[in-house]
Coordinates of C-alpha atoms in Angstrom, one line a residue:
Chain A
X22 CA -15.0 -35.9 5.4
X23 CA -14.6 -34.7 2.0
X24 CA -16.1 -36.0 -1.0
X25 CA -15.7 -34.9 -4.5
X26 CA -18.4 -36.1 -7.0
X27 CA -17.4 -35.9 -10.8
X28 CA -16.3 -31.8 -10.6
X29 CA -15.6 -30.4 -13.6
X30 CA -14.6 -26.7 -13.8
X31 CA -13.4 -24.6 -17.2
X32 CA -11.9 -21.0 -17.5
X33 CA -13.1 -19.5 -20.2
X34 CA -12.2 -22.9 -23.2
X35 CA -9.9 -24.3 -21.0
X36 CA -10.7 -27.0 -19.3
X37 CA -8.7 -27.4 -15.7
X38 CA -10.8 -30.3 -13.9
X39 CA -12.7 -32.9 -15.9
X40 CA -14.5 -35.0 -14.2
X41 CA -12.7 -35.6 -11.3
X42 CA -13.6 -38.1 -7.9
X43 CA -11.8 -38.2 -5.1
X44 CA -12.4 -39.1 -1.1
X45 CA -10.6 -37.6 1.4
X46 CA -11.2 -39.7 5.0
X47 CA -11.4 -37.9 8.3
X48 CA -8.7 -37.3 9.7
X49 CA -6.2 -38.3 6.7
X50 CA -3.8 -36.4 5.0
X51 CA -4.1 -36.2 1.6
X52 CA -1.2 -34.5 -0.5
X53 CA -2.3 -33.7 -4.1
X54 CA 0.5 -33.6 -6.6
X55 CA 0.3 -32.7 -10.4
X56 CA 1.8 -30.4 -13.1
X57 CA 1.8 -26.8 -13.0
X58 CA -1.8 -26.0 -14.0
X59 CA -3.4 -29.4 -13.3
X60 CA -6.0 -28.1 -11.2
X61 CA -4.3 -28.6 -7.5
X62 CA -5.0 -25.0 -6.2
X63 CA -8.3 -24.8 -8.1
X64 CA -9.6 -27.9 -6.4
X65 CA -8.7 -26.6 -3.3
X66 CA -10.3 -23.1 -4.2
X67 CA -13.6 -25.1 -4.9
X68 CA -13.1 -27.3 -1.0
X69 CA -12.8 -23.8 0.3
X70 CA -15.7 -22.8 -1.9
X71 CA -14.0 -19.7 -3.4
X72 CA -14.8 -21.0 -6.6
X73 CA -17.7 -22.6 -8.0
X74 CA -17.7 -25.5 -10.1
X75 CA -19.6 -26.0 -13.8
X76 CA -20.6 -29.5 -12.7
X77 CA -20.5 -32.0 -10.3
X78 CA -20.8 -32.0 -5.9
X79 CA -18.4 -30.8 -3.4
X80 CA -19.7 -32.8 0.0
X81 CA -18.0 -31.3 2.9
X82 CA -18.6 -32.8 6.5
X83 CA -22.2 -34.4 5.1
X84 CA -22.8 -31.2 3.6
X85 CA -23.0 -30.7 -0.8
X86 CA -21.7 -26.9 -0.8
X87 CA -21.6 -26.3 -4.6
X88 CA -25.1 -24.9 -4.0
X89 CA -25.2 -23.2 -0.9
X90 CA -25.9 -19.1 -0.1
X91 CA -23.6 -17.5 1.6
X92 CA -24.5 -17.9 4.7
X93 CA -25.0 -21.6 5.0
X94 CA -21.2 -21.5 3.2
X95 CA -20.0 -19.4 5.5
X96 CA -20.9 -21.8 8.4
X97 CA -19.6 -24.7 7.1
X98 CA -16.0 -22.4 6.2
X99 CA -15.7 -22.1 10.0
X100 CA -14.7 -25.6 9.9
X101 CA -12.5 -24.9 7.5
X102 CA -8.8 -23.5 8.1
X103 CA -6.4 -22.6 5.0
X104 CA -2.9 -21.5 4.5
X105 CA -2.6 -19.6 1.4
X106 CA 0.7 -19.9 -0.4
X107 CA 1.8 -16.4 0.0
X108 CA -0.1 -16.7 3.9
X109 CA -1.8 -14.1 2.8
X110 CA -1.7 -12.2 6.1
X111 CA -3.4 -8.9 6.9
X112 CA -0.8 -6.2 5.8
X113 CA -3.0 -3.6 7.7
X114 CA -3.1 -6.1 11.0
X115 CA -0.1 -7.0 13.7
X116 CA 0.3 -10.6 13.4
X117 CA -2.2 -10.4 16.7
X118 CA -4.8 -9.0 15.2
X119 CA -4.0 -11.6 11.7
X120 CA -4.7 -14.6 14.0
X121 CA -7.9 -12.9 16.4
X122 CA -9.6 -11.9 12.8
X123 CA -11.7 -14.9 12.7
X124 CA -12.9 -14.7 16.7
X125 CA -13.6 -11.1 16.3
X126 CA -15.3 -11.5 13.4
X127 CA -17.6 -14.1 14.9
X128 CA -17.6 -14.4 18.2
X129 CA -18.0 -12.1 21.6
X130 CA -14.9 -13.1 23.2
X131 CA -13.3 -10.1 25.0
X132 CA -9.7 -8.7 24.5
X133 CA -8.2 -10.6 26.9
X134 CA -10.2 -14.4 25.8
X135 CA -8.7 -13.5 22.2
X136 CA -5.3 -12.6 23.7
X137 CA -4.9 -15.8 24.9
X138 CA -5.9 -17.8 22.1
X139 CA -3.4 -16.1 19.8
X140 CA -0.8 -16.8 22.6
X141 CA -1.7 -20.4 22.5
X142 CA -1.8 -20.5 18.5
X143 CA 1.5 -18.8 18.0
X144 CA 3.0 -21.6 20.3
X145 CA 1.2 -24.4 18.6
X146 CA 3.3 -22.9 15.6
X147 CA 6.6 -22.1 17.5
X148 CA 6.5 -18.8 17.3
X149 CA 7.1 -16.4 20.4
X150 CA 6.8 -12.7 21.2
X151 CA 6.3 -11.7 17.6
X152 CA 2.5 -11.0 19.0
X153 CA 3.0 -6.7 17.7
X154 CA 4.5 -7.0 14.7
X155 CA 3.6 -6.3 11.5
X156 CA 3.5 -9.4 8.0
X157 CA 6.0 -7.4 6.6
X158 CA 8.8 -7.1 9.3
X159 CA 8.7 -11.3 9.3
X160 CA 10.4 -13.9 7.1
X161 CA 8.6 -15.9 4.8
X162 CA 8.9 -19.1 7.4
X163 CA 7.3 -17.0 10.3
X164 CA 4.8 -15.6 7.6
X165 CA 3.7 -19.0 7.1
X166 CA 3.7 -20.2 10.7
X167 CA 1.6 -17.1 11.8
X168 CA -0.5 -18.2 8.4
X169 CA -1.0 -21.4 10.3
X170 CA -1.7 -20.1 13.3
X171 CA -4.2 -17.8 11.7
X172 CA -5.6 -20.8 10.0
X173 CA -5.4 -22.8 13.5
X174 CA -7.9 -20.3 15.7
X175 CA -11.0 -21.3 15.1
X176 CA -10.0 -24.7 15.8
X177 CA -10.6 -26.1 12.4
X178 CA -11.9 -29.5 11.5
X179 CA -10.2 -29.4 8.1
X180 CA -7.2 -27.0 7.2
X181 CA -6.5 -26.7 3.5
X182 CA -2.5 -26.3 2.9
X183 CA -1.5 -24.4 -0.7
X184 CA 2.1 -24.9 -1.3
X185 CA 3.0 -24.5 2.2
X186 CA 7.1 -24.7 1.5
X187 CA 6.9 -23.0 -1.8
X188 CA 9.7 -20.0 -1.5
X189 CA 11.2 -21.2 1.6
X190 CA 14.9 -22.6 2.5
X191 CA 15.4 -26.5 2.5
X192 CA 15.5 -26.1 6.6
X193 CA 12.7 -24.3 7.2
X194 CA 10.5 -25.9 4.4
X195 CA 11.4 -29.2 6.5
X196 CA 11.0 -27.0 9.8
X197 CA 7.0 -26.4 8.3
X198 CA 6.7 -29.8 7.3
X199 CA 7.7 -31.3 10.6
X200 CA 4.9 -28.7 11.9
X201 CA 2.2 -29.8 9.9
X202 CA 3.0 -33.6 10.6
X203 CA 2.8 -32.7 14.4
X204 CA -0.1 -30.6 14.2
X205 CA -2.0 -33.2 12.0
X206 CA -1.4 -35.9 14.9
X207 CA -1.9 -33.5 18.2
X208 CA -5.6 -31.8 17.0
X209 CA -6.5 -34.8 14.5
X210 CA -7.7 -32.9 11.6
X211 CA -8.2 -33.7 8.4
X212 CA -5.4 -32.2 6.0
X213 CA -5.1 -31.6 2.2
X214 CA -2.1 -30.2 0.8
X215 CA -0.9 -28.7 -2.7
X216 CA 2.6 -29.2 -3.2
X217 CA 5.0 -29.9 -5.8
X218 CA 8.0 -30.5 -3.2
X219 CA 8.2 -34.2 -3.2
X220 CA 10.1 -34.2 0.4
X221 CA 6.7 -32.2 2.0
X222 CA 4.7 -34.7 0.2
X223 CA 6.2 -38.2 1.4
X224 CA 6.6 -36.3 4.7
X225 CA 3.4 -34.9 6.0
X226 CA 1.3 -37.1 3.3
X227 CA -0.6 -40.4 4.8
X228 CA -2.8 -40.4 1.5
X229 CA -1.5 -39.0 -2.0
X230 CA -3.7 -38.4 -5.1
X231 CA -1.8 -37.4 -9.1
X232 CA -4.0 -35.3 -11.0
X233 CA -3.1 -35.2 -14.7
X234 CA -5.2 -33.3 -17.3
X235 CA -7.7 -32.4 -15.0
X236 CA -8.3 -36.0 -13.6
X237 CA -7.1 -38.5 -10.8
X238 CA -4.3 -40.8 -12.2
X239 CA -3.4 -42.1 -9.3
X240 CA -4.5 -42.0 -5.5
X241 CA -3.6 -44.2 -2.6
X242 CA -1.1 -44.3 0.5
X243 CA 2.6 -43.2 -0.1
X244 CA 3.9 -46.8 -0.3
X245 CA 1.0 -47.3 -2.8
X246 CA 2.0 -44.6 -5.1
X247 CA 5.7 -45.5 -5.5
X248 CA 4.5 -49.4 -6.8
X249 CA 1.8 -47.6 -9.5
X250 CA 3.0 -48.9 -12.4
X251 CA 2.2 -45.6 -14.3
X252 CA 5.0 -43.3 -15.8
X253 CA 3.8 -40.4 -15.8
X254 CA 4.0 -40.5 -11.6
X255 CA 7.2 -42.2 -11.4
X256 CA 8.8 -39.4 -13.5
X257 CA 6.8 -36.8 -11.3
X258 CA 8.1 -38.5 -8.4
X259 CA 11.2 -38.8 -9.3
X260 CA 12.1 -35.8 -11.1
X261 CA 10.5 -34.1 -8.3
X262 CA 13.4 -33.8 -6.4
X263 CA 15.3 -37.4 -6.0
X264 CA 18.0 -36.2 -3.6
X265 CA 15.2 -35.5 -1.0
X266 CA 13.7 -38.7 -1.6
X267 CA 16.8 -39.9 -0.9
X268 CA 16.8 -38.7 2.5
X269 CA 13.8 -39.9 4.0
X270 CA 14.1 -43.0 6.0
X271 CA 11.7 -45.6 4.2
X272 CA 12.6 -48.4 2.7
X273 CA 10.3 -48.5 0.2
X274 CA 11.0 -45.0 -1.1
X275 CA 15.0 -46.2 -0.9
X276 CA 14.3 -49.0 -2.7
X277 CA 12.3 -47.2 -5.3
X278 CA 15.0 -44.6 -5.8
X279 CA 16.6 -47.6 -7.4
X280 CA 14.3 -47.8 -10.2
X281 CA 15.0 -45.8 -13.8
X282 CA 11.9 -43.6 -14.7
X283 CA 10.6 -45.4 -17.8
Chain B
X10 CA 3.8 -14.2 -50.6
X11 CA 1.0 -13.4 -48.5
X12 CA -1.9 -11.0 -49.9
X13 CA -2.6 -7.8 -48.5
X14 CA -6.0 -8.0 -46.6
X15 CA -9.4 -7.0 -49.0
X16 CA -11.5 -4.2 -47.8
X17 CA -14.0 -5.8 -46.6
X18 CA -11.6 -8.4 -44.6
X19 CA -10.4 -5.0 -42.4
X20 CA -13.8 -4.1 -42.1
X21 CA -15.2 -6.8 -40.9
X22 CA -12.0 -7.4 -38.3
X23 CA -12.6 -3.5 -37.2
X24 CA -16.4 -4.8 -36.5
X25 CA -15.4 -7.6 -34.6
X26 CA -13.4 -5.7 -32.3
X27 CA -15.6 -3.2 -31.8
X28 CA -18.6 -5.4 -31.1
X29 CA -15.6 -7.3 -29.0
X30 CA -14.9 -3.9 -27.3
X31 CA -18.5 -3.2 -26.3
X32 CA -18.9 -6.2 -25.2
X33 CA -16.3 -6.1 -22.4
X34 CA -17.0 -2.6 -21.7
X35 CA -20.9 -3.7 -21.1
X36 CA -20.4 -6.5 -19.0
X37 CA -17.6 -4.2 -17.0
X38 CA -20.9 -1.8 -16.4
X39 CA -22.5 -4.8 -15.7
X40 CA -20.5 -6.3 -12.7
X41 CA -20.0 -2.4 -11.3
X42 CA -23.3 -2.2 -11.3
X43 CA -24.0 -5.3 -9.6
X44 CA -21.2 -4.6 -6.7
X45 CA -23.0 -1.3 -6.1
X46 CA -26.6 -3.2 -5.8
X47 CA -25.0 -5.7 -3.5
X48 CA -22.8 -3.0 -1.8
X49 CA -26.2 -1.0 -0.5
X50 CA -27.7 -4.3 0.9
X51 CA -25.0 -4.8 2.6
X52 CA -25.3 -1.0 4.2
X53 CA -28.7 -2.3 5.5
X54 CA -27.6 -5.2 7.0
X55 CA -26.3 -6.1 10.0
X56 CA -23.6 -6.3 12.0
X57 CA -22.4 -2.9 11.5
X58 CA -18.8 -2.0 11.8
X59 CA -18.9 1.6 12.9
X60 CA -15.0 1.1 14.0
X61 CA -14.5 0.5 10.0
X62 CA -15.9 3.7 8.9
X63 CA -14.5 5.8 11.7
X64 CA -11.4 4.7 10.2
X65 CA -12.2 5.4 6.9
X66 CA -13.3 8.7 7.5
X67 CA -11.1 9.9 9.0
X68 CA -8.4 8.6 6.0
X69 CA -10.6 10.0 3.7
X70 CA -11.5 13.3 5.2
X71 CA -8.8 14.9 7.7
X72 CA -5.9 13.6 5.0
X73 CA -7.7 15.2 2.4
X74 CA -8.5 18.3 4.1
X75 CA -5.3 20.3 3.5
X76 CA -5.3 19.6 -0.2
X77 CA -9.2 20.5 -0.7
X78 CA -8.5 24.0 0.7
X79 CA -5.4 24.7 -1.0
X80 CA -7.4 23.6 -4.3
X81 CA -10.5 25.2 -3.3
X82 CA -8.6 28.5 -2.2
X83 CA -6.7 28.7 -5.4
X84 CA -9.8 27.9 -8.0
X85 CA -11.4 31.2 -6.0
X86 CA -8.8 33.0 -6.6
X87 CA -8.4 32.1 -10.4
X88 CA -12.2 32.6 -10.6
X89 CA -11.8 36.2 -9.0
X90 CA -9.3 37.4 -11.0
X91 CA -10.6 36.3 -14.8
X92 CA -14.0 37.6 -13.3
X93 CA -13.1 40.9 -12.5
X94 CA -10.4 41.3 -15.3
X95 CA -13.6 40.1 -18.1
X96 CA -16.5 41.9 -16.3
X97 CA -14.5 45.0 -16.0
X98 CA -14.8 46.3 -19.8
X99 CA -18.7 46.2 -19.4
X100 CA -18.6 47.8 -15.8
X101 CA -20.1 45.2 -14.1
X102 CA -16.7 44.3 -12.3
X103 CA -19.1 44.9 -8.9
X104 CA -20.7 41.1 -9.8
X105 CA -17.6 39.3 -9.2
X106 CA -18.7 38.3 -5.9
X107 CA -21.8 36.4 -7.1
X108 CA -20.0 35.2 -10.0
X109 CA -17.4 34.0 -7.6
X110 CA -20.0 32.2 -5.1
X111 CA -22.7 31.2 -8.0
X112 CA -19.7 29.0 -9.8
X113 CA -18.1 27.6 -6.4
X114 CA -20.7 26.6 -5.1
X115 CA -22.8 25.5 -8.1
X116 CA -20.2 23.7 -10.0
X117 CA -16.5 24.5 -9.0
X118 CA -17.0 23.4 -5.0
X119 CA -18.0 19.7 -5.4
X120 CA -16.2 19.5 -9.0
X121 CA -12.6 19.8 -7.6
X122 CA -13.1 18.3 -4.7
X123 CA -14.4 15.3 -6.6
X124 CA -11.2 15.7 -9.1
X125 CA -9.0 16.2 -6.0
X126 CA -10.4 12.6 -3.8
X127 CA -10.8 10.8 -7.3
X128 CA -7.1 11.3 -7.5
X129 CA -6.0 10.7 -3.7
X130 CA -8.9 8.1 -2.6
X131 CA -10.3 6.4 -5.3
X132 CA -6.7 5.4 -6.7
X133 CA -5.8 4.8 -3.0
X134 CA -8.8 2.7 -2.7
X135 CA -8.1 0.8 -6.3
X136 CA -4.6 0.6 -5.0
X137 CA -5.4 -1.4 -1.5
X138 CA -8.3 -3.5 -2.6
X139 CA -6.0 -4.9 -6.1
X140 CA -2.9 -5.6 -4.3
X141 CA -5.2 -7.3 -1.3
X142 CA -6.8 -9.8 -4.2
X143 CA -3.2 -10.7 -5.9
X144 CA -1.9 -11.6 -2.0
X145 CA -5.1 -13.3 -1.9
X146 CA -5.9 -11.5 1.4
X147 CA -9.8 -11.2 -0.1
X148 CA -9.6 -15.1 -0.9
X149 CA -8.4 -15.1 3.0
X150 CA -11.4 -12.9 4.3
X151 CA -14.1 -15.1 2.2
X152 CA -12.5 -18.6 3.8
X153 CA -12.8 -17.2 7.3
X154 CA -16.5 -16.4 6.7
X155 CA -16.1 -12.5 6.1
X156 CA -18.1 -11.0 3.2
X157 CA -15.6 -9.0 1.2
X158 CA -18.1 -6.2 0.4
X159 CA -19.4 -6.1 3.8
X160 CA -15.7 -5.3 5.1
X161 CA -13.8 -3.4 2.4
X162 CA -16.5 -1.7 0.3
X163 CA -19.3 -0.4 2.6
X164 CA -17.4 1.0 5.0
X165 CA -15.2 3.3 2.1
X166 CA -18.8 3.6 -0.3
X167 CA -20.1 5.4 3.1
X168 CA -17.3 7.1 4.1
X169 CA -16.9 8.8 0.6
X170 CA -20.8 9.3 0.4
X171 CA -20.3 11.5 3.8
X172 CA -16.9 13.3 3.3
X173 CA -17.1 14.5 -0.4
X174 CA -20.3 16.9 1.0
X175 CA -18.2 17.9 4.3
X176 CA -15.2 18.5 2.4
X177 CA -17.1 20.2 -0.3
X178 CA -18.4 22.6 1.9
X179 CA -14.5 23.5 3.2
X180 CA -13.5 24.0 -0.4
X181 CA -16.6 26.3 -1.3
X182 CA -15.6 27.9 1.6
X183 CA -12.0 28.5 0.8
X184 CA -13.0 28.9 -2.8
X185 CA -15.3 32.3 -1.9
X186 CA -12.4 33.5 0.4
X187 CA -9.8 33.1 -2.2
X188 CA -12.5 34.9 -4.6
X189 CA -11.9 37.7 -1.7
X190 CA -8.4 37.7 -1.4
X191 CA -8.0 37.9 -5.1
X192 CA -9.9 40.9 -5.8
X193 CA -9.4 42.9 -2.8
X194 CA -5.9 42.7 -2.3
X195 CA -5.3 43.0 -6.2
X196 CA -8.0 45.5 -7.4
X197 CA -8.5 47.1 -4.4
X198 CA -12.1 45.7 -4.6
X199 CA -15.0 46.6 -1.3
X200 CA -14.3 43.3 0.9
X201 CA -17.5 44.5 2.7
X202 CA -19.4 44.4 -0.6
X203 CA -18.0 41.3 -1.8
X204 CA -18.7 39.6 1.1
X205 CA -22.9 41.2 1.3
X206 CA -23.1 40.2 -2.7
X207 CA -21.9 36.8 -1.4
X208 CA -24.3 36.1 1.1
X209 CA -27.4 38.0 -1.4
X210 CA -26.4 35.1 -3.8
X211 CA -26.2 32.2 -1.6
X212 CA -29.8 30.2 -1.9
X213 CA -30.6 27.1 0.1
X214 CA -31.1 25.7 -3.4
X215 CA -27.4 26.1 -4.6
X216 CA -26.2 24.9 -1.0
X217 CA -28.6 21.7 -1.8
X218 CA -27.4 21.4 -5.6
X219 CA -24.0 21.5 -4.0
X220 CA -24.6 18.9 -1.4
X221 CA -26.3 16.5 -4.1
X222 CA -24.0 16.6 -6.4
X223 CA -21.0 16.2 -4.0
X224 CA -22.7 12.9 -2.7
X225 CA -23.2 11.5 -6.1
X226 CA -19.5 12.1 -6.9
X227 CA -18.7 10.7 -3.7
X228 CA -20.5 7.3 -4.6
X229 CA -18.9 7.4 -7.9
X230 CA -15.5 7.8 -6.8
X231 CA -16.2 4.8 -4.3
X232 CA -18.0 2.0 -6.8
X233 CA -15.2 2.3 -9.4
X234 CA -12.0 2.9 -6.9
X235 CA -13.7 -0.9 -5.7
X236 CA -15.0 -2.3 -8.5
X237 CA -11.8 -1.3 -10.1
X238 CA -9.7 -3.0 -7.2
X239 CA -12.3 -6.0 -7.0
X240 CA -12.2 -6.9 -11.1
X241 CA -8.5 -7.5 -11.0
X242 CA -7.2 -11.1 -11.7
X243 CA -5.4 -13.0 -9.0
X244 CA -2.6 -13.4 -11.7
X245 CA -2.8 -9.6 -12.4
X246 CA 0.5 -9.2 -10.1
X247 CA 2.0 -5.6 -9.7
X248 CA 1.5 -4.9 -13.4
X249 CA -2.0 -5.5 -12.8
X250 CA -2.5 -3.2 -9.5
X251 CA -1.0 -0.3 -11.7
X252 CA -3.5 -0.7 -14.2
X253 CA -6.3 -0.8 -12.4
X254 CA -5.1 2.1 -10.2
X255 CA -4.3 4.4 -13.7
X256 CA -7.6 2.8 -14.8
X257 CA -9.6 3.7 -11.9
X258 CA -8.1 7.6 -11.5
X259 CA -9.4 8.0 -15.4
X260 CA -12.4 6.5 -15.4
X261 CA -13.5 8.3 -11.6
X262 CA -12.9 12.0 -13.9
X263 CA -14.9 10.8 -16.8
X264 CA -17.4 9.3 -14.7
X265 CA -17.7 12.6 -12.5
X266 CA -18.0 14.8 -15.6
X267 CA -20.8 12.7 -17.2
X268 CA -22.5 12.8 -13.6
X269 CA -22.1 16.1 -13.5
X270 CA -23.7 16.5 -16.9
X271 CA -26.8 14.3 -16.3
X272 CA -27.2 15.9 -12.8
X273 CA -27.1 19.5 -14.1
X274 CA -29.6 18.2 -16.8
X275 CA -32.1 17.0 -13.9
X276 CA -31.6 19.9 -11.1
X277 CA -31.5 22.4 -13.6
X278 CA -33.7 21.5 -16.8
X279 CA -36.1 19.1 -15.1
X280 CA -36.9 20.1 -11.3
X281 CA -35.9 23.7 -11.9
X282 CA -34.1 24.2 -8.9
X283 CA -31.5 27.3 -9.0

C-alpha cells in the first residue's frame, strides 16, 4: 500500500532521513518508534506529501507522489486520513463543521447527507451530542476523537496517526488506543502511527519499524521486535515505559520484561 | 589570553552579516512575491468561494468602519485648524477648504485608512494565519486536499483590495466634514463657502488617485499580513506568532509609505494626473 524507496530528506545540514526503505502492507498497522528527532513525524509529513523529499520515491496506492502537481496529490490525499498530534481542529468551525470540511470541500452533498455522516463519524469515535461545539470547549481526548472522526469522513483508505496519546491521561490514552485497534479491524484500513508510548505501540501495532539516525534499525511484527537482538531497541523498548509493558497480556512481552537492557 | 579581534577581522565579520542580512531579506521578497503571483491565479480559478469573502468583508469593512471615521474625522479637523491658523497671516485663510479636501483626498484619505487596517487587519490577519500553521491547522487543510492560498489568502487579498477604496471614501468623507466642523465652529468660518470651495476642488482625477492608491495599500496590507502569517515555522510556537504579528504591523507602514512614494512618483511625475 505504501512503499518507501531510499528517501532521504535534510533541513538545512541536518540530515533527518538517510536513505530509508520501508513497506507498509495493506491493511497493516505499522507503529514507527525512534528518538526525538529521528524522523517519525517527517516521514509521515512526506506519506501525507506535506513535505517533499531531496531523494528517493514515496509509492502510495501504486502511485510515486514525490513528483506529482497538486492536483494529481490532492486526489490521491483523499485516500488519505491523518490525525495531527495537536488534532489540529478548525478553531473557527463547531466540531460539525471540523468533520463535514472535507465533504464540503469536495463533494455536493446537501446539509442534511453531511449531517448524517458527521452523526455516523462521531459515533464511530464515541462521541455524542458534542455536534455545536466549538475545539476549544473540548478536552484533549474528545479533541482527538473528533480529530479522528474528522480524519474518518472521507472514508479513508489509509489514516496517518501522529502521536495520537501524546498529552493525554493513562485512561484515555488507552481509551484512544482501544479506538484505533477497533477502527483498524471494523473499516480495514491501512494504519501508520508515530508514537513514543510504548503501551499504544504493542497495542494498536500489528507491524513495528525503529528508525535510528535517519534509517530503519529494525522492522517486523511485535513479537519480532522484542527477540531483535539489537540494544539500541531493547533499551527503547524498555525504557519506554516498562510498567505498561507489564500490563499487556502477552507472553512474549512478559517474558521479555525479564530480560536486562544490555 | 585571547587577542582582541584585528580590524580587518571585524570588517570582514560586519560584511558577512550584512551580505547574510541581504540575503534573508531578498529571498523574504522572494517568497512574498511568489505567494502574491500564486495568490492571483488562484483569484482566476475556480471554484469560487463567494461565502469566504462575504465573510471577510464584512470583518474587514463594517468592524473597521467606526475606527476609519473617528480617524478620518479627527485628521480633518487637525488639517483645518493648522490650515487656517498658517494661511491666516498671508490672508488666504479662505483656501482652507481646498487645502482641507486636496490633502484628504489626495494623500491623507487612503494614507490613514491604510495606517488604521494595517494595524487592525493585517496584524489580525498575521495573527490567525501563524497560530493556524503552529496548530498545524494549514498542514490539516493541505492533507484534506484544500489549497491553503485558495482558502485563507484569496478570499482576505480581495476583501482588502475592495474595502480599503470603500472605506477610504468614508474617511475622506469624514475627513472634509471634520475640516468643516473645525473651522466653522472655531473661527467662525462660511460653512457655505467651505463646502462650494470643496466641491470647486474635487476632480475625478483626485477621486481616481484616491481610489488607486487605496487599492494598492489594500493589496499590500493583504500579501505581507499572509506572507507574514504563512513564513512562520511550525516550531515558531506563541513566541513566533508575536513576531510575526509585530513584524507584519511594521513592515505593512513601511511598505505603505514606500508605495505611496513610488505611486505619487508615477500619478504625479509620470502620467501627470492631478
Amino acid at each position: 500500500m505504501i512503499s518507501i524507496k531510499n528517501v532521504r530528506k535534510a533541513f538545512d545540514t541536518k540530515k533527518v532521513i538517510n536513505g530509508l526503505d520501508l513497506e507498509i502492507p495493506r491493511g497493516e498497522t505499522l507503529v514507527i518508534m525512534g528518538r526525538s528527532g529521528c524522523g517519525k513525524s517527517v516521514l509521515l509529513k512526506i506519506i501525507a506529501g506535506l513535505l517533499s523529499v531531496d531523494t528517493g520515491e514515496v509509492w502510495v496506492d501504486g502511485t510515486e507522489i514525490t513528483k506529482l502537481k497538486k492536483k494529481p496529490l490532492n486526489q490521491i490525499r483523499r485516500k488519505i486520513g491523518m490525525l495531527f498530534q495537536s488534532a489540529a481542529l478548525f478553531d473557527s468551525m463547531t466540531v460539525a463543521e471540523n468533520i463535514a470540511f472535507m465533504l464540503d470541500q469536495h463533494t455536493d452533498l446537501s446539509q442534511q447527507e453531511m449531517r448524517k455522516i458527521v452523526d455516523e463519524k462521531l459515533k464511530l469515535v464515541d462521541l455524542h451530542g458534542v455536534q455545536e461545539l466549538r475545539p476549544a470547549q473540548l478536552s484533549g481526548g474528545m479533541r482527538k476523537r473528533v480529530g479522528l472522526a474528522r480524519a474518518l469522513a472521507f472514508n479513508p483508505e489509509i489514516i496517518l496517526y501522529d502521536e495520537p496519546t501524546t498529552g493525554l491521561d493513562p485512561v484515555t490514552c488507552t481509551e484512544i488506543n482501544e479506538l484505533i485497534r477497533d477502527l483498524n479491524q471494523q473499516l480495514e484500513v491501512t494504519s501508520v502511527v508515530v508514537t513514543h508510548d510504548m503501551h499504544s505501540a504493542f497495542s494498536v501495532g500489528t507491524l513495528m519499524v525503529m528508525l535510528h539516525e535517519g534509517k530503519q534499525l529494525a522492522y517486523g511484527t511485535p513479537e519480532a521486535m522484542i527477540n531483535e537482538d539489537n540494544p539500541v531497541l531493547q533499551q527503547f523498548i524498555l525504557f519506554g515505559a516498562p510498567d505498561q509493558i507489564l500490563n499487556i497480556d502477552n507472553p512474549t512481552l512478559k517474558k521479555f520484561t525479564g530480560r536486562k537492557p544490555q | 589570553m585571547r587577542n582582541p579581534p584585528s580590524e580587518s577581522a571585524s570588517s570582514n565579520g560586519l560584511a558577512f552579516l550584512i551580505k547574510n542580512r541581504l540575503h534573508s531579506t531578498l529571498s523574504e521578497i522572494g517568497e512574498a512575491c511568489r505567494l502574491l503571483a500564486e495568490t492571483i491565479f488562484q483569484i482566476f480559478r475556480p471554484p469560487w468561494q463567494f461565502d469566504l469573502l462575504m465573510k471577510q468583508l464584512l470583518f474587514i469593512g463594517f468592524n473597521s468602519l467606526s475606527v476609519v471615521l473617528v480617524s478620518g474625522f479627527f485628521t480633518g479637523m487637525v488639517l483645518g485648524v493648522q490650515g487656517y491658523v498658517q494661511l491666516k497671516p498671508y490672508a488666504v485663510e479662505g483656501s482652507v477648504a481646498q487645502f482641507v479636501s486636496v490633502s484628504v483626498v489626495k494623500e491623507l484619505g487612503p494614507m490613514i485608512t491604510a495606517f488604521v487596517l494595517s494595524g487592525r487587519i493585517g496584524a489580525s490577519i498575521t495573527a490567525e494565519l501563524s497560530t493556524m500553521k503552529v496548530t498545524e491547522q494549514i498542514d490539516a487543510l493541505e492533507v484534506m486536499g484544500t489549497n491553503p492560498v485558495k482558502y485563507l489568502v484569496v478570499p482576505r487579498f480581495l476583501a482588502c483590495s475592495i474595502m480599503l477604496p470603500t472605506l477610504t471614501i468614508f474617511s475622506t468623507f469624514a475627513g472634509i466634514f471634520g475640516g468643516y466642523v473645525a473651522v466653522v465652529s472655531l473661527f467662525g468660518f462660511n460653512g457655505y463657502f467651505y463646502v462650494l470651495e470643496v466641491q470647486k476642488n474635487l476632480y475625478v482625477g483626485s477621486v481616481l488617485i484616491s481610489l488607486i492608491k487605496a487599492t494598492s495599500f489594500g493589496m499590500a496590507i493583504a500579501a505581507v499580513g499572509c506572507y507574514k502569517g504563512f513564513s512562520i515555522s511550525t516550531a515558531g510556537g506563541a513566541e513566533g506568532v508575536g513576531t510575526a504579528t509585530t513584524g507584519s504591523a511594521v513592515i505593512s507602514l513601511i511598505t505603505i509609505l514606500v508605495l505611496d512614494f513610488v505611486l505619487n512618483h508615477i500619478l504625479f511625475n509620470i502620467l501627470g494626473l492631478i
